[in-house]
Short mmCIF file of C-alpha atoms in Angstrom, two decimals:
data_model
loop_
_atom_site.label_atom_id
_atom_site.label_comp_id
_atom_site.label_asym_id
_atom_site.label_seq_id
_atom_site.Cartn_x
_atom_site.Cartn_y
_atom_site.Cartn_z
CA UNK O 1316 93.11 78.61 129.78
CA UNK O 1317 94.69 82.12 129.75
CA UNK O 1318 93.35 85.00 127.72
CA UNK O 1319 95.44 86.48 124.80
CA UNK O 1320 95.03 90.15 124.64
CA UNK O 1321 96.71 92.10 121.89
CA UNK O 1322 97.61 95.80 122.33
CA UNK O 1323 97.50 97.19 118.89
CA UNK O 1324 96.98 100.51 116.84
CA UNK O 1325 98.26 100.49 113.30
CA UNK O 1326 99.98 103.80 113.87
CA UNK O 1327 103.23 104.17 115.83
CA UNK O 1328 103.87 106.30 118.82
CA UNK O 1329 100.33 106.21 120.23
CA UNK O 1330 101.22 104.47 123.45
CA UNK O 1331 101.00 100.67 122.63
CA UNK O 1332 104.15 99.75 124.76
CA UNK O 1333 103.32 102.20 127.55
CA UNK O 1334 99.76 100.70 127.66
CA UNK O 1335 100.97 97.04 127.49
CA UNK O 1336 103.31 97.73 130.49
CA UNK O 1337 100.62 99.43 132.39
CA UNK O 1338 97.94 96.75 131.81
CA UNK O 1339 100.32 93.87 132.52
CA UNK O 1340 101.33 95.50 135.85
CA UNK O 1341 97.72 96.47 136.61
CA UNK O 1342 96.60 92.68 136.17
CA UNK O 1343 99.45 91.50 138.29
CA UNK O 1344 98.84 93.96 141.06
CA UNK O 1345 95.30 92.58 141.23
CA UNK O 1346 96.69 89.11 141.61
CA UNK O 1347 96.33 87.93 138.14
CA UNK O 1348 99.35 85.91 136.75
CA UNK O 1349 100.33 87.93 133.65
CA UNK O 1350 103.04 87.84 131.02
CA UNK O 1351 103.59 90.63 128.50
CA UNK O 1352 105.42 89.84 125.13
CA UNK O 1353 107.21 92.21 122.90
CA UNK O 1354 106.38 91.46 119.20
CA UNK O 1355 108.39 94.37 117.83
CA UNK O 1356 111.29 92.29 116.73
CA UNK O 1357 114.28 94.41 115.93
CA UNK O 1358 113.05 97.52 117.82
CA UNK O 1359 113.07 96.01 121.33
CA UNK O 1360 111.48 98.60 123.75
CA UNK O 1361 109.25 96.76 126.09
CA UNK O 1362 112.07 95.76 128.43
CA UNK O 1363 113.12 99.42 128.68
CA UNK O 1364 109.64 100.48 129.69
CA UNK O 1365 109.41 97.57 132.12
CA UNK O 1366 112.89 98.42 133.54
CA UNK O 1367 114.35 94.87 133.09
CA UNK O 1368 116.59 95.52 130.09
CA UNK O 1369 119.72 94.51 132.04
CA UNK O 1370 118.41 91.06 132.91
CA UNK O 1371 117.66 89.94 129.40
CA UNK O 1372 119.56 86.76 128.48
CA UNK O 1373 117.27 84.85 126.08
CA UNK O 1374 114.32 86.20 124.09
CA UNK O 1375 111.07 85.36 122.33
CA UNK O 1376 113.01 84.60 119.00
CA UNK O 1377 115.39 82.23 120.86
CA UNK O 1378 112.37 80.32 122.15
CA UNK O 1379 110.71 80.19 118.67
CA UNK O 1380 113.84 78.80 117.25
CA UNK O 1381 114.24 76.29 120.00
CA UNK O 1382 117.47 77.85 121.13
CA UNK O 1383 116.06 78.40 124.57
CA UNK O 1384 113.26 77.12 126.85
CA UNK O 1385 110.39 79.38 127.60
CA UNK O 1386 111.31 79.51 131.23
CA UNK O 1387 114.78 80.67 130.50
CA UNK O 1388 113.58 83.64 128.43
CA UNK O 1389 110.83 84.83 130.72
CA UNK O 1390 112.01 87.74 132.99
CA UNK O 1391 110.23 88.04 136.38
CA UNK O 1392 109.40 91.59 137.45
CA UNK O 1393 111.27 92.64 140.58
CA UNK O 1394 108.46 95.01 141.88
CA UNK O 1395 105.38 93.13 141.20
CA UNK O 1396 104.59 89.51 142.02
CA UNK O 1397 102.85 87.42 139.17
CA UNK O 1398 104.28 89.59 136.52
CA UNK O 1399 106.61 88.34 133.65
CA UNK O 1400 108.12 89.85 130.70
CA UNK O 1401 109.04 87.97 127.44
CA UNK O 1402 111.43 90.35 125.68
CA UNK O 1403 112.17 90.24 121.90
CA UNK O 1404 115.39 90.24 119.89
CA UNK O 1405 117.01 93.57 118.86
CA UNK O 1406 119.08 91.91 116.21
CA UNK O 1407 116.55 89.95 114.33
CA UNK O 1408 113.63 91.05 112.13
CA UNK O 1409 109.92 90.23 111.89
CA UNK O 1410 110.42 87.33 109.53
CA UNK O 1411 111.75 85.49 112.57
CA UNK O 1412 108.14 85.21 113.86
CA UNK O 1413 106.73 82.08 112.31
CA UNK O 1414 103.02 81.17 112.90
CA UNK O 1415 103.84 77.78 114.12
CA UNK O 1416 106.59 79.09 116.43
CA UNK O 1417 104.33 81.73 117.88
CA UNK O 1418 101.69 79.28 118.29
CA UNK O 1419 103.67 76.89 120.28
CA UNK O 1420 104.87 79.67 122.63
CA UNK O 1421 101.18 80.86 123.09
CA UNK O 1422 99.91 77.52 123.80
CA UNK O 1423 102.58 76.98 126.44
CA UNK O 1424 101.92 80.42 128.02
CA UNK O 1425 98.13 79.82 128.08
CA UNK O 1426 98.65 76.90 130.52
CA UNK O 1427 100.48 78.93 132.98
CA UNK O 1428 99.19 82.55 132.74
CA UNK O 1429 95.81 84.19 133.21
CA UNK O 1430 96.56 87.09 130.95
CA UNK O 1431 99.04 87.10 127.89
CA UNK O 1432 99.51 90.62 126.62
CA UNK O 1433 100.98 90.89 123.08
CA UNK O 1434 102.56 94.26 122.51
CA UNK O 1435 102.21 94.83 118.86
CA UNK O 1436 104.57 96.70 116.58
CA UNK O 1437 103.11 99.50 114.46
CA UNK O 1438 102.10 98.90 110.88
CA UNK O 1439 99.99 96.26 109.33
CA UNK O 1440 102.78 93.79 108.23
CA UNK O 1441 103.91 90.51 109.59
CA UNK O 1442 104.84 91.64 113.09
CA UNK O 1443 101.37 93.28 113.69
CA UNK O 1444 99.63 90.47 112.10
CA UNK O 1445 101.40 87.78 114.22
CA UNK O 1446 100.70 89.78 117.36
CA UNK O 1447 96.90 89.94 116.67
CA UNK O 1448 96.47 86.47 115.06
CA UNK O 1449 96.11 84.51 118.33
CA UNK O 1450 94.22 87.10 120.18
CA UNK O 1451 90.97 86.52 122.18
CA UNK O 1452 90.74 90.17 123.10
CA UNK O 1453 92.07 93.31 121.52
CA UNK O 1454 92.77 96.79 123.15
CA UNK O 1455 92.90 99.33 120.30
CA UNK O 1456 95.19 102.21 121.31
CA UNK O 1457 94.17 105.38 119.58
CA UNK O 1458 95.16 109.01 119.91
CA UNK O 1459 92.31 111.70 119.30
CA UNK O 1460 93.50 112.60 115.85
CA UNK O 1461 92.32 111.65 112.46
CA UNK O 1462 95.23 109.68 111.21
CA UNK O 1463 95.44 107.48 114.39
CA UNK O 1464 91.65 106.88 114.07
CA UNK O 1465 91.98 105.85 110.53
CA UNK O 1466 94.74 103.41 111.21
CA UNK O 1467 92.89 101.88 114.15
CA UNK O 1468 89.79 101.32 111.94
CA UNK O 1469 92.14 99.46 109.50
CA UNK O 1470 93.44 97.24 112.32
CA UNK O 1471 89.96 96.48 113.43
CA UNK O 1472 89.18 95.39 109.87
CA UNK O 1473 92.24 93.04 110.14
CA UNK O 1474 91.10 91.65 113.36
CA UNK O 1475 87.67 90.90 112.00
CA UNK O 1476 89.23 89.33 108.82
CA UNK O 1477 92.67 87.82 109.47
CA UNK O 1478 92.80 86.70 113.22
CA UNK O 1479 92.66 83.02 113.97
CA UNK O 1480 89.06 83.42 115.42
CA UNK O 1481 87.92 84.86 112.08
CA UNK O 1482 89.77 82.25 110.13
CA UNK O 1483 88.33 79.33 112.10
CA UNK O 1484 84.79 80.86 112.21
CA UNK O 1485 84.87 81.17 116.02
CA UNK O 1486 83.23 84.10 118.01
CA UNK O 1487 85.04 87.30 117.02
CA UNK O 1488 87.87 89.00 118.91
CA UNK O 1489 86.52 91.15 121.68
CA UNK O 1490 87.34 94.76 120.98
CA UNK O 1491 88.14 97.62 123.41
CA UNK O 1492 89.03 101.19 122.68
CA UNK O 1493 91.72 102.77 124.74
CA UNK O 1494 92.01 106.54 123.93
CA UNK O 1495 95.44 107.81 124.99
CA UNK O 1496 97.21 111.12 125.14
CA UNK O 1497 93.82 112.84 125.60
CA UNK O 1498 94.01 116.62 126.31
CA UNK O 1499 90.56 117.82 127.44
CA UNK O 1500 91.53 121.52 127.10
CA UNK O 1501 92.73 121.04 123.61
CA UNK O 1502 89.61 119.08 122.79
CA UNK O 1503 87.54 122.09 124.05
CA UNK O 1504 89.47 124.29 121.90
CA UNK O 1505 88.66 122.03 118.87
CA UNK O 1506 92.33 121.07 118.34
CA UNK O 1507 91.59 117.42 119.07
CA UNK O 1508 88.78 114.94 118.28
CA UNK O 1509 86.62 114.41 121.36
CA UNK O 1510 85.68 110.95 122.71
CA UNK O 1511 82.40 110.87 121.04
CA UNK O 1512 83.89 111.68 117.60
CA UNK O 1513 86.26 108.81 117.85
CA UNK O 1514 83.56 106.41 119.17
CA UNK O 1515 81.30 107.40 116.24
CA UNK O 1516 83.92 106.51 113.79
CA UNK O 1517 85.23 103.29 115.38
CA UNK O 1518 81.98 102.09 116.75
CA UNK O 1519 83.57 99.84 119.57
CA UNK O 1520 83.12 99.98 123.35
CA UNK O 1521 85.19 102.55 125.30
CA UNK O 1522 87.63 100.87 127.77
CA UNK O 1523 89.36 104.11 129.02
CA UNK O 1524 90.62 107.55 128.34
CA UNK O 1525 94.23 108.21 129.33
CA UNK O 1526 95.07 111.87 129.69
CA UNK O 1527 98.14 113.41 128.13
CA UNK O 1528 100.53 113.44 131.08
CA UNK O 1529 104.29 114.36 131.63
CA UNK O 1530 104.34 111.33 134.04
CA UNK O 1531 104.31 108.86 131.03
CA UNK O 1532 107.50 110.03 129.53
CA UNK O 1533 109.06 110.45 133.05
CA UNK O 1534 108.02 106.75 133.95
CA UNK O 1535 109.22 105.16 130.70
CA UNK O 1536 112.57 106.92 131.03
CA UNK O 1537 113.21 105.30 134.42
CA UNK O 1538 111.65 101.96 133.36
CA UNK O 1539 108.66 102.20 135.58
CA UNK O 1540 105.16 101.29 134.26
CA UNK O 1541 103.22 104.49 134.73
CA UNK O 1542 100.42 102.71 136.54
CA UNK O 1543 102.79 102.43 139.48
CA UNK O 1544 102.87 106.21 139.63
CA UNK O 1545 99.68 106.29 141.61
CA UNK O 1546 99.67 110.12 142.07
CA UNK O 1547 99.56 110.88 138.27
CA UNK O 1548 96.48 111.26 136.25
CA UNK O 1549 97.77 108.69 133.78
CA UNK O 1550 98.49 106.12 136.33
CA UNK O 1551 95.07 106.50 137.88
CA UNK O 1552 93.40 106.38 134.40
CA UNK O 1553 95.26 103.08 133.67
CA UNK O 1554 94.19 101.65 137.03
CA UNK O 1555 90.50 102.53 136.12
CA UNK O 1556 90.75 100.99 132.68
CA UNK O 1557 92.29 97.77 134.16
CA UNK O 1558 89.35 97.55 136.62
CA UNK O 1559 86.85 98.07 133.75
CA UNK O 1560 88.61 95.35 131.63
CA UNK O 1561 88.02 92.99 134.69
CA UNK O 1562 84.41 93.89 134.75
CA UNK O 1563 83.97 96.62 137.32
CA UNK O 1564 81.88 99.58 136.77
CA UNK O 1565 84.18 102.60 137.07
CA UNK O 1566 83.29 106.27 135.81
CA UNK O 1567 85.45 107.87 133.23
CA UNK O 1568 87.71 110.57 134.81
CA UNK O 1569 89.89 113.13 132.97
CA UNK O 1570 87.58 113.48 130.07
CA UNK O 1571 86.62 117.05 131.09
CA UNK O 1572 89.06 119.97 131.47
CA UNK O 1573 90.06 120.71 134.97
CA UNK O 1574 88.83 124.13 136.12
CA UNK O 1575 91.82 125.97 137.41
CA UNK O 1576 91.90 128.87 139.71
CA UNK O 1577 93.64 132.11 139.13
CA UNK O 1578 96.66 131.25 141.13
CA UNK O 1579 97.32 127.99 139.68
CA UNK O 1580 96.90 129.53 136.20
CA UNK O 1581 99.44 132.21 137.04
CA UNK O 1582 101.85 130.07 138.90
CA UNK O 1583 102.42 126.90 137.05
CA UNK O 1584 101.59 124.07 134.78
CA UNK O 1585 99.45 121.12 135.62
CA UNK O 1586 101.02 117.88 136.82
CA UNK Y 103 89.45 83.98 70.58
CA UNK Y 104 91.21 87.30 70.34
CA UNK Y 105 88.87 90.30 70.04
CA UNK Y 106 89.95 93.60 68.59
CA UNK Y 107 87.92 96.50 69.59
CA UNK Y 108 87.43 99.15 66.91
CA UNK Y 109 86.90 102.53 68.19
CA UNK Y 110 88.14 104.71 65.43
CA UNK Y 111 89.34 102.76 62.28
CA UNK Y 112 90.19 106.14 60.43
CA UNK Y 113 92.90 106.84 63.19
CA UNK Y 114 96.24 107.08 61.34
CA UNK Y 115 98.38 105.82 64.36
CA UNK Y 116 96.18 102.77 64.97
CA UNK Y 117 97.82 100.26 62.61
CA UNK Y 118 101.44 101.46 63.36
CA UNK Y 119 100.76 101.16 67.05
CA UNK Y 120 99.18 97.68 66.47
CA UNK Y 121 102.23 96.40 64.47
CA UNK Y 122 104.46 97.68 67.20
CA UNK Y 123 102.52 95.52 69.68
CA UNK Y 124 102.65 92.59 67.48
CA UNK Y 125 106.34 92.94 67.01
CA UNK Y 126 106.82 92.73 70.82
CA UNK Y 127 105.46 89.15 70.85
CA UNK Y 128 105.63 87.70 67.24
CA UNK Y 129 105.14 84.09 68.23
CA UNK Y 130 101.98 84.87 70.29
CA UNK Y 131 100.39 86.88 67.42
CA UNK Y 132 101.62 84.77 64.35
CA UNK Y 133 98.51 84.28 62.19
CA UNK Y 134 96.24 84.68 65.10
CA UNK Y 135 92.56 84.64 64.50
CA UNK Y 136 90.83 87.83 65.31
CA UNK Y 137 87.32 89.03 65.67
CA UNK Y 138 86.39 92.64 65.28
CA UNK Y 139 84.24 94.09 67.99
CA UNK Y 140 82.19 96.98 66.56
CA UNK Y 141 80.36 97.92 69.76
CA UNK Y 142 82.27 101.09 70.28
CA UNK Y 143 81.79 102.40 66.79
CA UNK Y 144 79.02 104.97 66.17
CA UNK Y 145 76.02 103.46 64.52
CA UNK Y 146 76.25 105.32 61.18
CA UNK Y 147 80.09 104.81 60.87
CA UNK Y 148 80.92 103.23 57.54
CA UNK Y 149 83.77 100.86 57.61
CA UNK Y 150 85.92 99.54 54.87
CA UNK Y 151 86.27 96.13 56.16
CA UNK Y 152 88.31 94.88 53.11
CA UNK Y 153 90.91 97.51 53.84
CA UNK Y 154 90.94 96.71 57.51
CA UNK Y 155 91.18 93.04 56.86
CA UNK Y 156 94.16 93.61 54.56
CA UNK Y 157 96.02 95.89 56.89
CA UNK Y 158 95.56 93.50 59.71
CA UNK Y 159 96.94 90.62 57.48
CA UNK Y 160 100.10 92.79 57.16
CA UNK Y 161 100.36 92.73 61.02
CA UNK Y 162 100.19 88.88 60.71
CA UNK Y 163 96.55 88.84 62.01
CA UNK Y 164 93.69 86.92 60.43
CA UNK Y 165 90.21 88.65 60.63
CA UNK Y 166 87.63 85.80 60.99
CA UNK Y 167 84.48 87.78 61.73
CA UNK Y 168 82.80 90.64 63.45
CA UNK Y 169 80.74 91.00 66.57
CA UNK Y 170 78.48 93.61 67.99
CA UNK Y 171 77.70 96.90 66.16
CA UNK Y 172 74.87 97.80 63.77
CA UNK Y 173 72.97 95.86 61.09
CA UNK Y 174 74.41 98.07 58.21
CA UNK Y 175 77.87 97.32 59.46
CA UNK Y 176 77.12 93.67 59.52
CA UNK Y 177 76.12 93.78 55.86
CA UNK Y 178 79.24 95.59 54.91
CA UNK Y 179 81.27 92.97 56.59
CA UNK Y 180 79.54 90.02 54.98
CA UNK Y 181 80.29 91.63 51.45
CA UNK Y 182 83.93 91.05 52.29
CA UNK Y 183 83.41 87.60 53.68
CA UNK Y 184 83.43 88.40 57.31
CA UNK Y 185 80.51 86.67 59.15
CA UNK Y 186 78.78 87.81 62.36
CA UNK Y 187 80.06 85.98 65.38
CA UNK Y 188 77.59 85.60 68.16
CA UNK Y 189 78.94 87.03 71.47
CA UNK Y 190 76.59 85.73 74.09
CA UNK Y 191 75.91 89.35 75.20
CA UNK Y 192 73.09 91.50 73.97
CA UNK Y 193 74.05 93.87 71.07
CA UNK Y 194 74.16 97.43 71.86
CA UNK Y 195 70.69 98.08 70.52
CA UNK Y 196 69.22 95.54 72.74
CA UNK Y 197 71.10 96.67 75.84
CA UNK Y 198 69.72 100.11 75.23
CA UNK Y 199 66.15 98.62 75.42
CA UNK Y 200 67.00 96.80 78.53
CA UNK Y 201 68.57 99.74 80.16
CA UNK Y 202 65.13 101.02 81.38
CA UNK Y 203 64.69 97.88 83.48
CA UNK Y 204 67.92 98.02 85.50
CA UNK Y 205 68.30 95.70 88.55
CA UNK Y 206 65.93 92.93 87.43
CA UNK Y 207 67.57 89.55 87.59
CA UNK Y 208 70.89 90.86 88.92
CA UNK Y 209 72.48 89.24 91.76
CA UNK Y 210 72.79 91.47 94.95
CA UNK Y 211 75.58 91.25 97.43
CA UNK Y 212 74.47 92.17 100.89
CA UNK Y 213 77.07 93.09 103.58
CA UNK Y 214 75.80 93.31 107.26
CA UNK Y 215 79.10 94.28 109.03
CA UNK Y 216 80.78 97.67 109.18
CA UNK Y 217 83.09 98.11 106.24
CA UNK Y 218 86.31 99.26 107.81
CA UNK Y 219 89.25 101.21 106.33
CA UNK Y 220 91.29 99.20 103.77
CA UNK Y 221 88.61 96.92 102.77
CA UNK Y 222 87.46 96.70 99.18
CA UNK Y 223 84.01 95.03 98.35
CA UNK Y 224 83.11 94.43 94.77
CA UNK Y 225 79.71 93.28 93.57
CA UNK Y 226 80.39 91.96 90.05
CA UNK Y 227 77.46 92.08 87.83
CA UNK Y 228 74.88 93.39 90.31
CA UNK Y 229 74.04 95.67 93.28
CA UNK Y 230 75.83 96.14 96.52
CA UNK Y 231 73.83 96.62 99.70
CA UNK Y 232 75.62 97.55 102.97
CA UNK Y 233 73.40 97.68 106.16
CA UNK Y 234 76.15 99.43 108.20
CA UNK Y 235 78.67 102.19 108.25
CA UNK Y 236 81.44 102.44 105.68
CA UNK Y 237 84.59 103.86 107.05
CA UNK Y 238 86.91 106.45 105.30
CA UNK Y 239 89.56 104.43 103.44
CA UNK Y 240 87.21 101.63 102.51
CA UNK Y 241 86.04 101.09 98.92
CA UNK Y 242 82.63 99.86 97.52
CA UNK Y 243 82.51 98.76 93.95
CA UNK Y 244 79.35 97.46 91.98
CA UNK Y 245 78.36 97.00 88.43
CA UNK Y 246 74.87 97.98 89.48
CA UNK Y 247 73.65 100.25 92.31
CA UNK Y 248 75.24 100.75 95.65
CA UNK Y 249 73.05 101.26 98.79
CA UNK Y 250 74.52 102.19 102.20
CA UNK Y 251 72.13 102.10 105.05
CA UNK Y 252 74.53 104.02 107.33
CA UNK Y 253 77.14 106.64 106.98
CA UNK Y 254 79.24 106.55 103.82
CA UNK Y 255 82.65 107.82 104.62
CA UNK Y 256 84.78 105.68 102.14
CA UNK Y 257 84.57 105.59 98.31
CA UNK Y 258 81.48 104.33 96.37
CA UNK Y 259 81.86 103.43 92.59
CA UNK Y 260 78.59 102.31 90.98
CA UNK Y 261 78.11 101.27 87.41
CA UNK Y 262 81.62 100.07 87.29
CA UNK Y 263 81.50 98.39 83.93
CA UNK Y 264 79.72 101.39 82.39
CA UNK Y 265 76.06 101.18 83.42
CA UNK Y 266 75.00 104.95 83.40
CA UNK Y 267 71.68 104.02 85.01
CA UNK Y 268 73.46 102.81 88.28
CA UNK Y 269 72.86 104.84 91.37
CA UNK Y 270 74.30 105.39 94.75
CA UNK Y 271 72.12 105.83 97.90
CA UNK Y 272 73.30 106.55 101.52
CA UNK Y 273 71.78 107.70 104.75
CA UNK Y 274 74.63 110.19 105.37
CA UNK Y 275 77.02 111.40 102.77
CA UNK Y 276 80.59 111.93 103.95
CA UNK Y 277 82.23 109.98 101.17
CA UNK Y 278 85.80 110.58 99.95
CA UNK Y 279 84.73 110.06 96.36
CA UNK Y 280 81.62 108.91 94.59
CA UNK Y 281 81.57 107.56 90.84
CA UNK Y 282 79.01 106.43 88.45
CA UNK Y 283 80.05 104.77 85.31
CA UNK Y 284 83.57 106.46 85.52
CA UNK Y 285 82.22 110.00 86.30
CA UNK Y 286 83.34 110.99 89.67
CA UNK Y 287 83.34 113.72 92.27
CA UNK Y 288 85.55 114.06 95.29
CA UNK Y 289 84.51 115.18 98.75
CA UNK Y 290 86.04 118.60 98.21
CA UNK Y 291 83.67 119.43 95.44
CA UNK Y 292 80.50 118.39 97.28
CA UNK Y 293 77.90 121.05 97.89
CA UNK Y 294 78.12 121.54 101.76
CA UNK Y 295 74.27 121.51 101.89
CA UNK Y 296 74.21 117.77 101.13
CA UNK Y 297 77.05 116.56 103.25
CA UNK Y 298 75.82 114.44 106.29
CA UNK Y 299 72.43 114.20 104.65
CA UNK Y 300 70.60 111.29 103.00
CA UNK Y 301 71.63 111.52 99.49
CA UNK Y 302 71.10 109.68 96.09
CA UNK Y 303 73.61 110.05 93.26
CA UNK Y 304 72.89 109.38 89.54
CA UNK Y 305 73.81 110.51 86.16
CA UNK Y 306 71.58 112.91 84.27
CA UNK Y 307 72.46 113.98 80.78
CA UNK Y 308 76.08 113.06 81.37
CA UNK Y 309 76.41 114.89 84.68
CA UNK Y 310 76.65 113.53 88.00
CA UNK Y 311 73.84 114.73 90.26
CA UNK Y 312 74.05 114.47 94.07
CA UNK Y 313 70.50 115.13 95.36
CA UNK Y 314 69.20 115.09 99.00
CA UNK Y 315 66.28 112.82 99.78
CA UNK Y 316 63.42 114.91 101.13
CA UNK Y 317 61.64 113.47 104.17
CA UNK Y 318 58.80 111.16 103.09
CA UNK Y 319 55.34 112.73 103.05
CA UNK Y 320 56.60 116.32 102.96
#
């Protein structure tokens, strides 16, 4: 049976879709059959970040409504084997996500895939609730700033109270913290919360720290999951986080500021 | 039965305000039986119950008795034919005596998990004990005391139904707001010397005191 993983945050713009794309690609690169689902009905973005927007015919909502078979809506990634995308509708809204409909899709996907990644919309309303409801594991995407940490805390509370596991009294959803857009030099100047501050408030295990990187925007604009940019810090940090998720011991990189020599300081900006 | 709480029967606007209220729902109030609650009156306050009874009759309300209040007020009520109605709760004089022994016999709500942002926990009629952290944006409410064996970052409101003897205890005070029996203080007004320290909060002579715990044995 496949594992359902929700990528969630409460707050918008923290990197849920980027992280969903990176993790899905990372799992698939390691040979795990993976599907990533866009729950942000009405604000369809995942297919853009995955670079498959021109191949979308049917979507998640069509499948929920019985207008298309799951196999017709799944888009196979062209670069990586074992990777599928279930895009959402741009013309509908979150009310189209019925609990029964989502459950039926999840049960069908569970039989075929090892990992099912649910890319949650921002907020704590229906879309976000449906994305987290069926989760076995949750990756909480947080930026090192107080409002993002506060919203993550709220979402953790909802996972503990309103997920299916909570309602059925099963073992709780496994929680992981993914700290994104981390800028060690700004942390050192006191302009950002540091890793320990965030861990103290949220009190969940740290899965990874993704450094602030220009590679993320560059990659998302060309529809390439940033994990495939193996030369970028962000790409390497995502690869580490995926390895940790799969149980490997990998040290955290990119948490300390890089010591730069005089020439690099004079001549340019970091990659 | 409908209970009308008397706070200041000499207030001029009271009866006009009441008849305005009655006019909004005439069928609901038509000849309704009303008990006067005297608990909020000062002990020595003299009341002309005959006058109150007549003026309420003008509002289409029938006074059938009184509850709470002081013995002398009960006698005044009896003289105009208003009996004392038992309330099932202690009279004010009794509750004052009982106030010294807070906590006894109350039910206590114990929460073992971290209380995260957005969650509200209420311990009606008793104490609330949290053996974990309370996040910013969470809210603890109790009619009795609140104990937090962890960092308190959210709001804590003890003595919610007016118990001025309720207290708040926490291992590290970083709360957004603390309140006892309606008196509150926000984080911005905390003395920096007590922030992030073990603190107890209580009412003393009508003022909210936030006091650090000194280490045991020193």
